[in-house]
Coordinates of C-alpha atoms and ligand atoms in Angstrom, one line a residue:
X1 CA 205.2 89.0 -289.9
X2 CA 204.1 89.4 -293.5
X3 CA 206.0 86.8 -294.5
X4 CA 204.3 84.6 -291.7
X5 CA 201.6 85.1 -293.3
X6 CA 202.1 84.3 -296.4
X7 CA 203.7 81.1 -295.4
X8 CA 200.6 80.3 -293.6
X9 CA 198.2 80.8 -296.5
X10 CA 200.4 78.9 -298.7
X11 CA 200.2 76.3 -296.6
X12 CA 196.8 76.3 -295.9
X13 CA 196.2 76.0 -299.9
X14 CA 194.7 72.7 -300.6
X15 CA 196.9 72.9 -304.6
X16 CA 200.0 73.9 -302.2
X17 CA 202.7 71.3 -303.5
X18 CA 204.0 72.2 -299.5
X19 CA 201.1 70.8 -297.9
X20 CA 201.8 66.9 -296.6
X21 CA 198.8 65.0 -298.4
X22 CA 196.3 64.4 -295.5
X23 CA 194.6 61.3 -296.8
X24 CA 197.1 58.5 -298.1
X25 CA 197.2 56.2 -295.6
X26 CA 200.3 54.9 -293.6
X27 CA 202.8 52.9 -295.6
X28 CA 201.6 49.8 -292.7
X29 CA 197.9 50.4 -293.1
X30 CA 196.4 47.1 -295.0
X31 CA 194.4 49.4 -297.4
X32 CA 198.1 48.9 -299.4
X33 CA 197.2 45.5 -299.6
X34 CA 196.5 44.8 -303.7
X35 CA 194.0 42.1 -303.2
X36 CA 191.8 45.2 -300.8
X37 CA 189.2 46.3 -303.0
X38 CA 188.8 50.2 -303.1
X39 CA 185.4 51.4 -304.7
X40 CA 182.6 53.9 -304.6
X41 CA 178.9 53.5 -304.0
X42 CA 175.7 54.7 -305.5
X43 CA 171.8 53.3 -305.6
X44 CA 169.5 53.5 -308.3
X45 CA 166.5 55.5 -307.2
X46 CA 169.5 58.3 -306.0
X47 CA 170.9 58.7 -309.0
X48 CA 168.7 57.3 -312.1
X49 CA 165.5 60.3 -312.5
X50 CA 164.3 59.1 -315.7
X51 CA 161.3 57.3 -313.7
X52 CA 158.9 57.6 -316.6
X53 CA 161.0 56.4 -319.3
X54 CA 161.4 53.2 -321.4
X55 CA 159.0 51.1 -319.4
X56 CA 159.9 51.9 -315.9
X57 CA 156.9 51.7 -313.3
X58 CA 156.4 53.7 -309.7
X59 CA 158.0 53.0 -307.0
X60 CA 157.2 53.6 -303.6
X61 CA 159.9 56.3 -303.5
X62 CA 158.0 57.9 -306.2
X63 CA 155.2 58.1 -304.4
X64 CA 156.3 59.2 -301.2
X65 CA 158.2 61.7 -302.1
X66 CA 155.0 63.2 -304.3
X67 CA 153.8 63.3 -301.1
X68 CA 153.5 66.8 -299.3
X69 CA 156.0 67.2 -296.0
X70 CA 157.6 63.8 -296.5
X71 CA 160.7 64.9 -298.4
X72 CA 162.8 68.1 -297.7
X73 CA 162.0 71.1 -299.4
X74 CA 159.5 68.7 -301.7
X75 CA 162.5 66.6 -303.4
X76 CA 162.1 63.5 -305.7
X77 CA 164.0 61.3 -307.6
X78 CA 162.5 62.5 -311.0
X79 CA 165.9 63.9 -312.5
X80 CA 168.1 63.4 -309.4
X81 CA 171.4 63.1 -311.3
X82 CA 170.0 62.5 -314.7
X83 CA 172.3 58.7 -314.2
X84 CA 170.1 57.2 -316.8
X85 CA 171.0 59.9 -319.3
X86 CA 174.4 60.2 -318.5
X87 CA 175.7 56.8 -317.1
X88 CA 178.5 56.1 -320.0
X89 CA 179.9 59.8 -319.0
X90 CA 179.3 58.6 -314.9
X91 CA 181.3 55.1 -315.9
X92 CA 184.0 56.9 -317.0
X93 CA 184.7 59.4 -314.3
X94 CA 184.8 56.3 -312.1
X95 CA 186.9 55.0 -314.1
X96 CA 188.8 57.9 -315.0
X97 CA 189.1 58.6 -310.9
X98 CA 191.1 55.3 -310.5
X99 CA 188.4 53.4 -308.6
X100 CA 188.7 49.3 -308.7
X101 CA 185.1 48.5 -307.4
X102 CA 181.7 50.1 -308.6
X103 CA 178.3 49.3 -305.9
X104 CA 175.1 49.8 -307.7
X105 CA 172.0 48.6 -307.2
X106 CA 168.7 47.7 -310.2
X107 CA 165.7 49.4 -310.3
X108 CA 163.2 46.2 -309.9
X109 CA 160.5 48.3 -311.1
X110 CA 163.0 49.1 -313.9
X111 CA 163.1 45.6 -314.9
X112 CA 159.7 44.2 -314.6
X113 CA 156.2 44.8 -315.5
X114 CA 153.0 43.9 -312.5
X115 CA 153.1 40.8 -314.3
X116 CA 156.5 39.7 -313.6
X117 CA 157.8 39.7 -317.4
X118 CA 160.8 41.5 -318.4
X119 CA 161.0 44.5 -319.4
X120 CA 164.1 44.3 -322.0
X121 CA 164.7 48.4 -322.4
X122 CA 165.3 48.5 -318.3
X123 CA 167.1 44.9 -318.3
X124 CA 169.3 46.5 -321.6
X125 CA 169.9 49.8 -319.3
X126 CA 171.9 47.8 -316.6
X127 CA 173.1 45.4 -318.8
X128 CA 174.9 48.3 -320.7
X129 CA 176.3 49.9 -317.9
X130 CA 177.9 46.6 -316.7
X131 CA 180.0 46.2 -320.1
X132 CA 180.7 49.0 -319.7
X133 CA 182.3 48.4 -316.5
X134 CA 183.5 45.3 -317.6
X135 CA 185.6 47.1 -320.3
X136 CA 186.9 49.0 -318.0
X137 CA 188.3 46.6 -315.6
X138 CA 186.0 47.8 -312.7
X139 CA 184.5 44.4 -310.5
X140 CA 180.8 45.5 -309.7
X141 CA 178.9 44.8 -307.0
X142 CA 175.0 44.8 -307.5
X143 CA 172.5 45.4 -304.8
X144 CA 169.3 44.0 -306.3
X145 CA 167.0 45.8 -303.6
X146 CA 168.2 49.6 -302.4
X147 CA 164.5 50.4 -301.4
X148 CA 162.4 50.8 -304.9
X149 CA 159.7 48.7 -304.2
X150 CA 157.4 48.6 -307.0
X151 CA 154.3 50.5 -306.2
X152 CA 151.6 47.6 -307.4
X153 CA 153.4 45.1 -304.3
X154 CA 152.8 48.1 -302.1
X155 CA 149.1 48.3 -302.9
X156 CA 149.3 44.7 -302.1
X157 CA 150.5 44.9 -298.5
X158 CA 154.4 45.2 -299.1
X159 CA 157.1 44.0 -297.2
X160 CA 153.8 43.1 -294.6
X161 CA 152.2 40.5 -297.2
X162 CA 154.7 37.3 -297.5
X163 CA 154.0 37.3 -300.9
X164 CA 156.4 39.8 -301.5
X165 CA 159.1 38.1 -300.7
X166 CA 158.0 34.9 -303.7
X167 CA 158.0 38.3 -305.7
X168 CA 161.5 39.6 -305.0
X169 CA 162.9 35.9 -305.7
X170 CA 161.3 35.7 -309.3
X171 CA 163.0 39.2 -309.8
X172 CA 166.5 37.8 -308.5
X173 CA 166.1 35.1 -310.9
X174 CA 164.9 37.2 -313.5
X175 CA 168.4 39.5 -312.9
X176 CA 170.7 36.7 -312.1
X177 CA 169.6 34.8 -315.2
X178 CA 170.2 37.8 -317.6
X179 CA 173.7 39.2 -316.4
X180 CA 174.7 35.9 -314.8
X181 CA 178.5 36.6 -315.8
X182 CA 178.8 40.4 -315.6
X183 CA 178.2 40.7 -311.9
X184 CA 181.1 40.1 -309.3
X185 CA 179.3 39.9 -306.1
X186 CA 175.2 40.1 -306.0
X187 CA 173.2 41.5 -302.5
X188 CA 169.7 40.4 -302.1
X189 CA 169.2 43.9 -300.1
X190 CA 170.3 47.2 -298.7
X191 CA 170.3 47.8 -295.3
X192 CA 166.9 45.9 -294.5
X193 CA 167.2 48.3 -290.9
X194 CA 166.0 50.8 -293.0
X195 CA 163.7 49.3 -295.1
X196 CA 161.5 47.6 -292.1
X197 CA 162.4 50.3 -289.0
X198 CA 161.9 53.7 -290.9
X199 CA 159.3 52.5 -293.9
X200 CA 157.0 50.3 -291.7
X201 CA 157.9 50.9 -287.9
X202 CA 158.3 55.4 -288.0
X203 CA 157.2 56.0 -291.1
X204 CA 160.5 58.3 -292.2
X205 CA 160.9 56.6 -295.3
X206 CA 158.2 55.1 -297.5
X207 CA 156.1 53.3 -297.6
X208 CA 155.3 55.4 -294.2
X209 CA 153.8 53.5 -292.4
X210 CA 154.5 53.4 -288.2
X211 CA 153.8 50.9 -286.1
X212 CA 156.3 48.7 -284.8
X213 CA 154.5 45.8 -285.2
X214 CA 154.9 46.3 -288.5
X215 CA 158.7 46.7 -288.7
X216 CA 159.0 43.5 -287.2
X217 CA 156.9 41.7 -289.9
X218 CA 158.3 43.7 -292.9
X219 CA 161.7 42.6 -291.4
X220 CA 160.7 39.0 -291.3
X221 CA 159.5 38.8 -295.3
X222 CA 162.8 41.2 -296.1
X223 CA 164.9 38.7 -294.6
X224 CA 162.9 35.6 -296.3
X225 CA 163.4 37.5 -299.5
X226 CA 167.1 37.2 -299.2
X227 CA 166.9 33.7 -298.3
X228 CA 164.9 33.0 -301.0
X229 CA 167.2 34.9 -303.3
X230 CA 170.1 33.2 -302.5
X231 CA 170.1 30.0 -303.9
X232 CA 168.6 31.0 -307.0
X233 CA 171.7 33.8 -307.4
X234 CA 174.0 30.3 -306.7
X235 CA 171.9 28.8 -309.5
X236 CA 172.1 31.3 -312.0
X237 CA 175.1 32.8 -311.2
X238 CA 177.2 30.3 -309.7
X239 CA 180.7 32.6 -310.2
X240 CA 179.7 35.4 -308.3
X241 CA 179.4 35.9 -304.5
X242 CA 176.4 36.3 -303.0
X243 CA 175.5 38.2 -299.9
X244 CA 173.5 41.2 -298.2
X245 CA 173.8 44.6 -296.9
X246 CA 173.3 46.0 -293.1
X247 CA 174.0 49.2 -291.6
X248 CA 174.8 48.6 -287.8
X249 CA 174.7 51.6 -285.6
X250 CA 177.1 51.5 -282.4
X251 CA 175.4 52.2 -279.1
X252 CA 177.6 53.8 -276.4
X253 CA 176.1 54.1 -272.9
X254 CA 175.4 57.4 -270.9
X255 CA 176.9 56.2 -267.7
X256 CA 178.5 53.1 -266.4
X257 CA 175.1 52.4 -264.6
X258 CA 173.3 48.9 -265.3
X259 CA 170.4 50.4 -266.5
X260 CA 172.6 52.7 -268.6
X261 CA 175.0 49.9 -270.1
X262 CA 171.1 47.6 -270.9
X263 CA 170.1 50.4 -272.9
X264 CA 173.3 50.5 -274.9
X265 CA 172.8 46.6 -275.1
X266 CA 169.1 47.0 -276.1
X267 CA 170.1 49.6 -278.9
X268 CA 172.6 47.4 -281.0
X269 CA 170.0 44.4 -280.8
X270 CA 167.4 46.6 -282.4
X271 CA 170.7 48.2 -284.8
X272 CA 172.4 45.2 -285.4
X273 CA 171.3 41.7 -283.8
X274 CA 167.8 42.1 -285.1
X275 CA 169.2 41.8 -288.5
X276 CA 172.6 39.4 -288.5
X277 CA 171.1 37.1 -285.8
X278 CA 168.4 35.9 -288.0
X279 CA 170.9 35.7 -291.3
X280 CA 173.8 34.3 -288.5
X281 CA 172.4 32.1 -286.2
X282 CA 169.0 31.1 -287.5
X283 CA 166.6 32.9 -285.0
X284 CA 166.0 36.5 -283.9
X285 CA 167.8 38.2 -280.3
X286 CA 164.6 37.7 -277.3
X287 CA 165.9 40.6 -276.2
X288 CA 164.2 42.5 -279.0
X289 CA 161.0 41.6 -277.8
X290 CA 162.2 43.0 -274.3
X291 CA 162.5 46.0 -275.9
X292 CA 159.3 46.0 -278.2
X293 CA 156.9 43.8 -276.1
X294 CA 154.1 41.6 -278.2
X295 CA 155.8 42.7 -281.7
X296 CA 156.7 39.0 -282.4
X297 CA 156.4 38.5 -286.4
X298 CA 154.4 35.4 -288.1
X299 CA 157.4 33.2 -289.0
X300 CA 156.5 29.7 -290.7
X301 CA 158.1 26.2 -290.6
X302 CA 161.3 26.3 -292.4
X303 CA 161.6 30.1 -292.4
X304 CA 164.5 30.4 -290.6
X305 CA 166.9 28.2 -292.2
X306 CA 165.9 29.7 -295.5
X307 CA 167.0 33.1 -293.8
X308 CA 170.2 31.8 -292.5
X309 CA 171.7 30.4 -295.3
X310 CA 175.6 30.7 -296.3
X311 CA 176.6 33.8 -297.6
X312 CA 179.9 34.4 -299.0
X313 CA 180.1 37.9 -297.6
X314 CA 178.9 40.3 -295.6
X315 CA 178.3 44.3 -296.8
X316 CA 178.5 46.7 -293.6
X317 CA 177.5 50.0 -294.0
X318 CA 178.7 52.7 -291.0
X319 CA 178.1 56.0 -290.1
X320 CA 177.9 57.3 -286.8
X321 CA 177.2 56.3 -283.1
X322 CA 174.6 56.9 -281.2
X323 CA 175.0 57.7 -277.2
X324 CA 172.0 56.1 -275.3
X325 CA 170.9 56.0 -271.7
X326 CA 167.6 54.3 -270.1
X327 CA 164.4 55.6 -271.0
X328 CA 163.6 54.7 -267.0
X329 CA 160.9 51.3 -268.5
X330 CA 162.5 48.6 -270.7
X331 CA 164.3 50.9 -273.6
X332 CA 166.5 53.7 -274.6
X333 CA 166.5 57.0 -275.3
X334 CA 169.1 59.3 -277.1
X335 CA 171.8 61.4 -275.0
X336 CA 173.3 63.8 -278.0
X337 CA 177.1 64.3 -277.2
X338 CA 178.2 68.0 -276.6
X339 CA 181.2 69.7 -278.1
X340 CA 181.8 65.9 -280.5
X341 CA 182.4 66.7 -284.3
X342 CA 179.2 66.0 -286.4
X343 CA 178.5 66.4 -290.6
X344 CA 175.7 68.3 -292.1
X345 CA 173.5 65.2 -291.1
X346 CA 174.3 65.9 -287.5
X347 CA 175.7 62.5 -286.9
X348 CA 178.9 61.8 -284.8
X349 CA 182.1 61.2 -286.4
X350 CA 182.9 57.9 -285.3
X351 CA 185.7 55.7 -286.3
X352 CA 186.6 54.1 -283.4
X353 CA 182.4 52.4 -284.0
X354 CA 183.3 50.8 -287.0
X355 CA 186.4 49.2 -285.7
X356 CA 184.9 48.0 -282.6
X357 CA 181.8 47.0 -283.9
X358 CA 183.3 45.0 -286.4
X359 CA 186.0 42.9 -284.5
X360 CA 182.6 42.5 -281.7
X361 CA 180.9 40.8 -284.5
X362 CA 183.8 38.4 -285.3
X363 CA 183.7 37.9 -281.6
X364 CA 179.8 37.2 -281.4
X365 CA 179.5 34.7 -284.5
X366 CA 181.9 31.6 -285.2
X367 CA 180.4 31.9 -288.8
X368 CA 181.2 35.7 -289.6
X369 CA 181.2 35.6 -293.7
X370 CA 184.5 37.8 -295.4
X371 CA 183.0 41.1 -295.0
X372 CA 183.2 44.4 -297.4
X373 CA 182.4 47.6 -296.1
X374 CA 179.6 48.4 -298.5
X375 CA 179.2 52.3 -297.4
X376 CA 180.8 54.9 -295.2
X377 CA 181.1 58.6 -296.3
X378 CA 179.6 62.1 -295.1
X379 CA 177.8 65.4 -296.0
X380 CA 178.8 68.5 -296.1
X381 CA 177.6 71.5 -297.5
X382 CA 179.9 71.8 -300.4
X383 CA 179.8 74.5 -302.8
X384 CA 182.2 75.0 -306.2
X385 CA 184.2 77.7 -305.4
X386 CA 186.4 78.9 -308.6
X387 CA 185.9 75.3 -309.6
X388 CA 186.5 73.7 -306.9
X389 CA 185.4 72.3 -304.1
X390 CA 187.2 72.3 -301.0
X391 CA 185.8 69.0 -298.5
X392 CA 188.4 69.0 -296.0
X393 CA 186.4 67.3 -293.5
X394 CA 185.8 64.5 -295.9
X395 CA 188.9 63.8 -296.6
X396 CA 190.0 63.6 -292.8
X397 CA 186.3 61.5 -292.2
X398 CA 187.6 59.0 -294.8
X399 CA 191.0 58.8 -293.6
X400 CA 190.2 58.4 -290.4
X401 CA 187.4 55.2 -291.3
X402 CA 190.1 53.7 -293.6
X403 CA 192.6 53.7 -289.8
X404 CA 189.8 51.5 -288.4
X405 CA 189.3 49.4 -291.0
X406 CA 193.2 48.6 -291.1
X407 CA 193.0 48.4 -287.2
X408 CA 189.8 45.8 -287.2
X409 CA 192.2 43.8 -290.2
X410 CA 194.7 44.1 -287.9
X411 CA 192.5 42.5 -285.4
X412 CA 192.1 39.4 -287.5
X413 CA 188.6 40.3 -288.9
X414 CA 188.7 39.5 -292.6
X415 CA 187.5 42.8 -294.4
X416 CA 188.1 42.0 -298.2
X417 CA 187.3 45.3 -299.3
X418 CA 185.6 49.0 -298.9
X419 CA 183.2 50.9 -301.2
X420 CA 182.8 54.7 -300.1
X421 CA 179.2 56.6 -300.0
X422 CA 179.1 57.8 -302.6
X423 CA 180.2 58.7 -305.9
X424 CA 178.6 61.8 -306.5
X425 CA 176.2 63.4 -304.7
X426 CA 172.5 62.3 -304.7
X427 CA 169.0 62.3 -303.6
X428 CA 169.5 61.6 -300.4
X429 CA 166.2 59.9 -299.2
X430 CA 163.7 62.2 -296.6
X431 CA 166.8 64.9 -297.1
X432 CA 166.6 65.4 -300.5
X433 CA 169.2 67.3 -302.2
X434 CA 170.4 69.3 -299.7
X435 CA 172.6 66.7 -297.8
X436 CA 176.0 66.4 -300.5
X437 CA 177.4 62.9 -300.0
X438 CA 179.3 62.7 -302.8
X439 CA 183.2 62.6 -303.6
X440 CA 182.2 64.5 -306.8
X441 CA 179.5 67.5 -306.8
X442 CA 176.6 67.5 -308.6
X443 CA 175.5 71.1 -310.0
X444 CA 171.1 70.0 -309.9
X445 CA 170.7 72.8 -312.2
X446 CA 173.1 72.0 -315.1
X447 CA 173.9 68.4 -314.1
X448 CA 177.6 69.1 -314.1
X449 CA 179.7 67.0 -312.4
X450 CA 182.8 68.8 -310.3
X451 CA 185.6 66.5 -308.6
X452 CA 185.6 67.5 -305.0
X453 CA 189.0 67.8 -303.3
X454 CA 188.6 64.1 -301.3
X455 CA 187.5 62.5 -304.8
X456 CA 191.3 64.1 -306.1
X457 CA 193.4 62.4 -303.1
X458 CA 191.5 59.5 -303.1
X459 CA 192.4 59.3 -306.6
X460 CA 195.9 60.2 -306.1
X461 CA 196.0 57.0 -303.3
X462 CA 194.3 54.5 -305.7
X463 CA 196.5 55.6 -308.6
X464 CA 199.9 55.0 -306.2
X465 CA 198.6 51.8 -305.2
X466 CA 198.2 50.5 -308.5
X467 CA 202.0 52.0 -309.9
X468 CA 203.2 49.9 -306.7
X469 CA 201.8 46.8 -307.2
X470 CA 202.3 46.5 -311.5
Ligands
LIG1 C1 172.4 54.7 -296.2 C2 171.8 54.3 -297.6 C3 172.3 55.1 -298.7 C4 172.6 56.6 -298.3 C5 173.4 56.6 -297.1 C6 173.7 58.0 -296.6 O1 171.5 54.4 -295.2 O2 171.9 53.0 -297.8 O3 171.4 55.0 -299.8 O4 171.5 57.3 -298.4 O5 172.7 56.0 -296.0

């Protein structure tokens, strides 16, 4: 029996040379593919702090989270992970970890002053980080919007004034026109779900303002923004790929009743039509207005064709799924699973979502652009044990959302490539720093960077894969 024992602990040892690795995918699986790009994800307010320095003005991230109860435990992105400071040290751990693809996004109020000029010290920040990048072989993908509105376009109305989005195309021109030829693919904007839904229509994340009204509005100039964007991206940057970034949230019905399977309907056209029906077919799902009655935004002559132009890819970001069932009048309401795994956010583990969302989109629109899945991870509540840091649910989450993407490839949808959330972990929005994302754990205190177990057989995979294919 002792020597049971032992046997088991052995093989229960995560450094046990015994133990089959539980991440590398199958020898089938697509990710082997060497043209499938395999990066990691991060955004600038998350990671930056440094939000006085060298120019930089507020954004409405640092004013929301200066704001009492909005945050958890009264978090902001002053220091977060000190990125500024330490970026050349960051670059090289990404590096150094074998990834092929960097995400990041630029600070706009990093970049330029209320007036609209540059300001060079923020423009020289990214500018660095991309050589450095560059140098290192590492193609880049950079989100020009992950939520840092400047604080002066928030005192002028925000993603609710129209102006805003003539504002965010001077500053994609400004960007596109300085590191036209470092950046691989540009997005307009991150998850614009987020930004209208929980900024304007609940009031989670800033600006905080709910009303649903204005969700719908702030959506509309969000998505002129991008439109705008685009073809000055084309015209600066004509190399690069240009696209955007959704999340989309799969809705699973309660029962198999009618009004059950609506509300499932209803909840992926507020999730996911809402936002790719605009950029995909030119005009916005009627049922969202079934669902939010009268919330119909202003939307000008010509608006819509501006939002639906061409893109050259998609981003998808996936988490979880969400199990609905009729609110009893014309929406849904939540029906949290018993006894289903969940992370420290309390979302479902998922998979099967992502697959089946993806090949229903490929189903839904003739003109579904190359996608890249632009975010996927989990939290947990990691701690560095003797220097290490065991995230065994991490690695099986990952592993398990790498199986769907090969089974939606498999399907025929064309998914070019797949960033993980995130690098490290980060300020994570109205959750602060409690909720550890990251494939490498931050120490807040000392700023010292520890390479979670998931970050080390990821690593191990990416390494493989390259040995194969030289
Ligand atoms: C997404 C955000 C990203 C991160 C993850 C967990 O909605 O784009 O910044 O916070 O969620």
């Amino acid at each position: 029996m002792a020597n049971d024992t032992s046997a088991v602990s052995d093989a229960l040892s995560p450094h046990s040379q015994s133990v089959a690795d539980p991440f590398t995918p199958p020898a089938d699986s697509s990710l082997w593919r060497k043209n499938f790009l395999l990066g990691a994800a991060t955004a600038s307010y998350q990671i930056e702090g440094a939000v006085n320095e060298d120019g930089r003005l507020p954004s409405i991230w640092d004013t929301f989270s200066a704001t009492p109860g909005k945050v958890l435990a009264g978090d902001t992105g002053e220091v977060a992970c000190d990125h500024y400071h330490r970026w050349e040290a960051d670059v090289d751990l990404l590096a150094g970890l074998g990834f092929e693809g960097y995400r990041l996004s630029i600070a706009w109020p990093r970049v330029m002053d209320a007036a609209g000029a540059p300001n060079r010290k923020g423009i020289d920040f990214y500018k660095r980080v991309l050589a450095r990048l560059k140098e290192k072989g590492i193609t880049t993908s950079v989100t020009l919007y992950h939520w840092d509105l400047p604080q002066h376009l928030e005192d002028r109305g925000g993603w609710l004034n129209r102006d805003t989005a003539y504002r965010f195309a001077d500053y994609a021109d400004l960007m596109s026109r300085e590191l036209a030829g470092s950046v691989d693919a540009w997005a307009t904007l991150n998850e614009p779900w987020c930004s209208a839904f929980l900024g304007y229509g609940n009031g989670h994340h800033a600006p905080g303002l709910a009303d649903t009204r204005y969700a719908t509005q702030a959506m509309h100039h969000l998505l002129l923004a991008h439109g705008l964007a685009v073809p000055v991206l084309r015209a600066n940057d004509p190399a690069s790929q240009k696209g955007i970034v959704a999340n989309i949230g799969r809705g699973t019905a309660n029962s198999g009743s009618a009004a059950d399977q609506r509300a499932a309907h209803l909840f992926e056209v507020q999730h996911n039509a809402w936002i790719l029906d605009p950029l995909l077919k030119g005009s916005y799902p009627r049922d969202l207005f079934e669902l939010w009655p009268g919330t119909e935004p202003l939307v000008l002559d010509g608006d819509m064709q501006t939002i639906a132009a061409p893109l050259d890819f998609l981003g998808i970001n996936y988490y979880f799924r969400t199990n609905v069932a009729s609110d009893g009048a014309h929406g849904f309401r939540d029906v949290p699973l018993e006894g289903v795994e969940r992370t420290q956010m309390g979302w479902e583990v998922y998979p099967d979502g992502l697959r089946d969302l993806l090949t229903g989109f490929k189903a839904t629109y003739a003109n579904l652009p190359p996608i890249y899945i632009t975010e996927n991870g989990m939290a947990s509540d990691d701690k560095v044990i003797d220097g290490h840091v065991e995230d065994s649910q991490r690695i099986s989450f990952l592993k398990r959302h790498l199986a769907a993407v090969d089974q939606a490839i498999k399907a025929g949808v064309e998914i070019r490539g797949y960033f993980l959330w995130s690098l490290m972990d980060n300020f994570e929005w109205a959750f602060g720093y409690e909720r550890r994302f990251g494939v490498v754990h931050v120490d807040y205190a000392t700023q010292k960077r520890t390479i979670k177990r998931s970050a080390e057989l990821v690593s191990k995979f990416l390494k493989e894969r390259k040995a194969r294919s030289e």
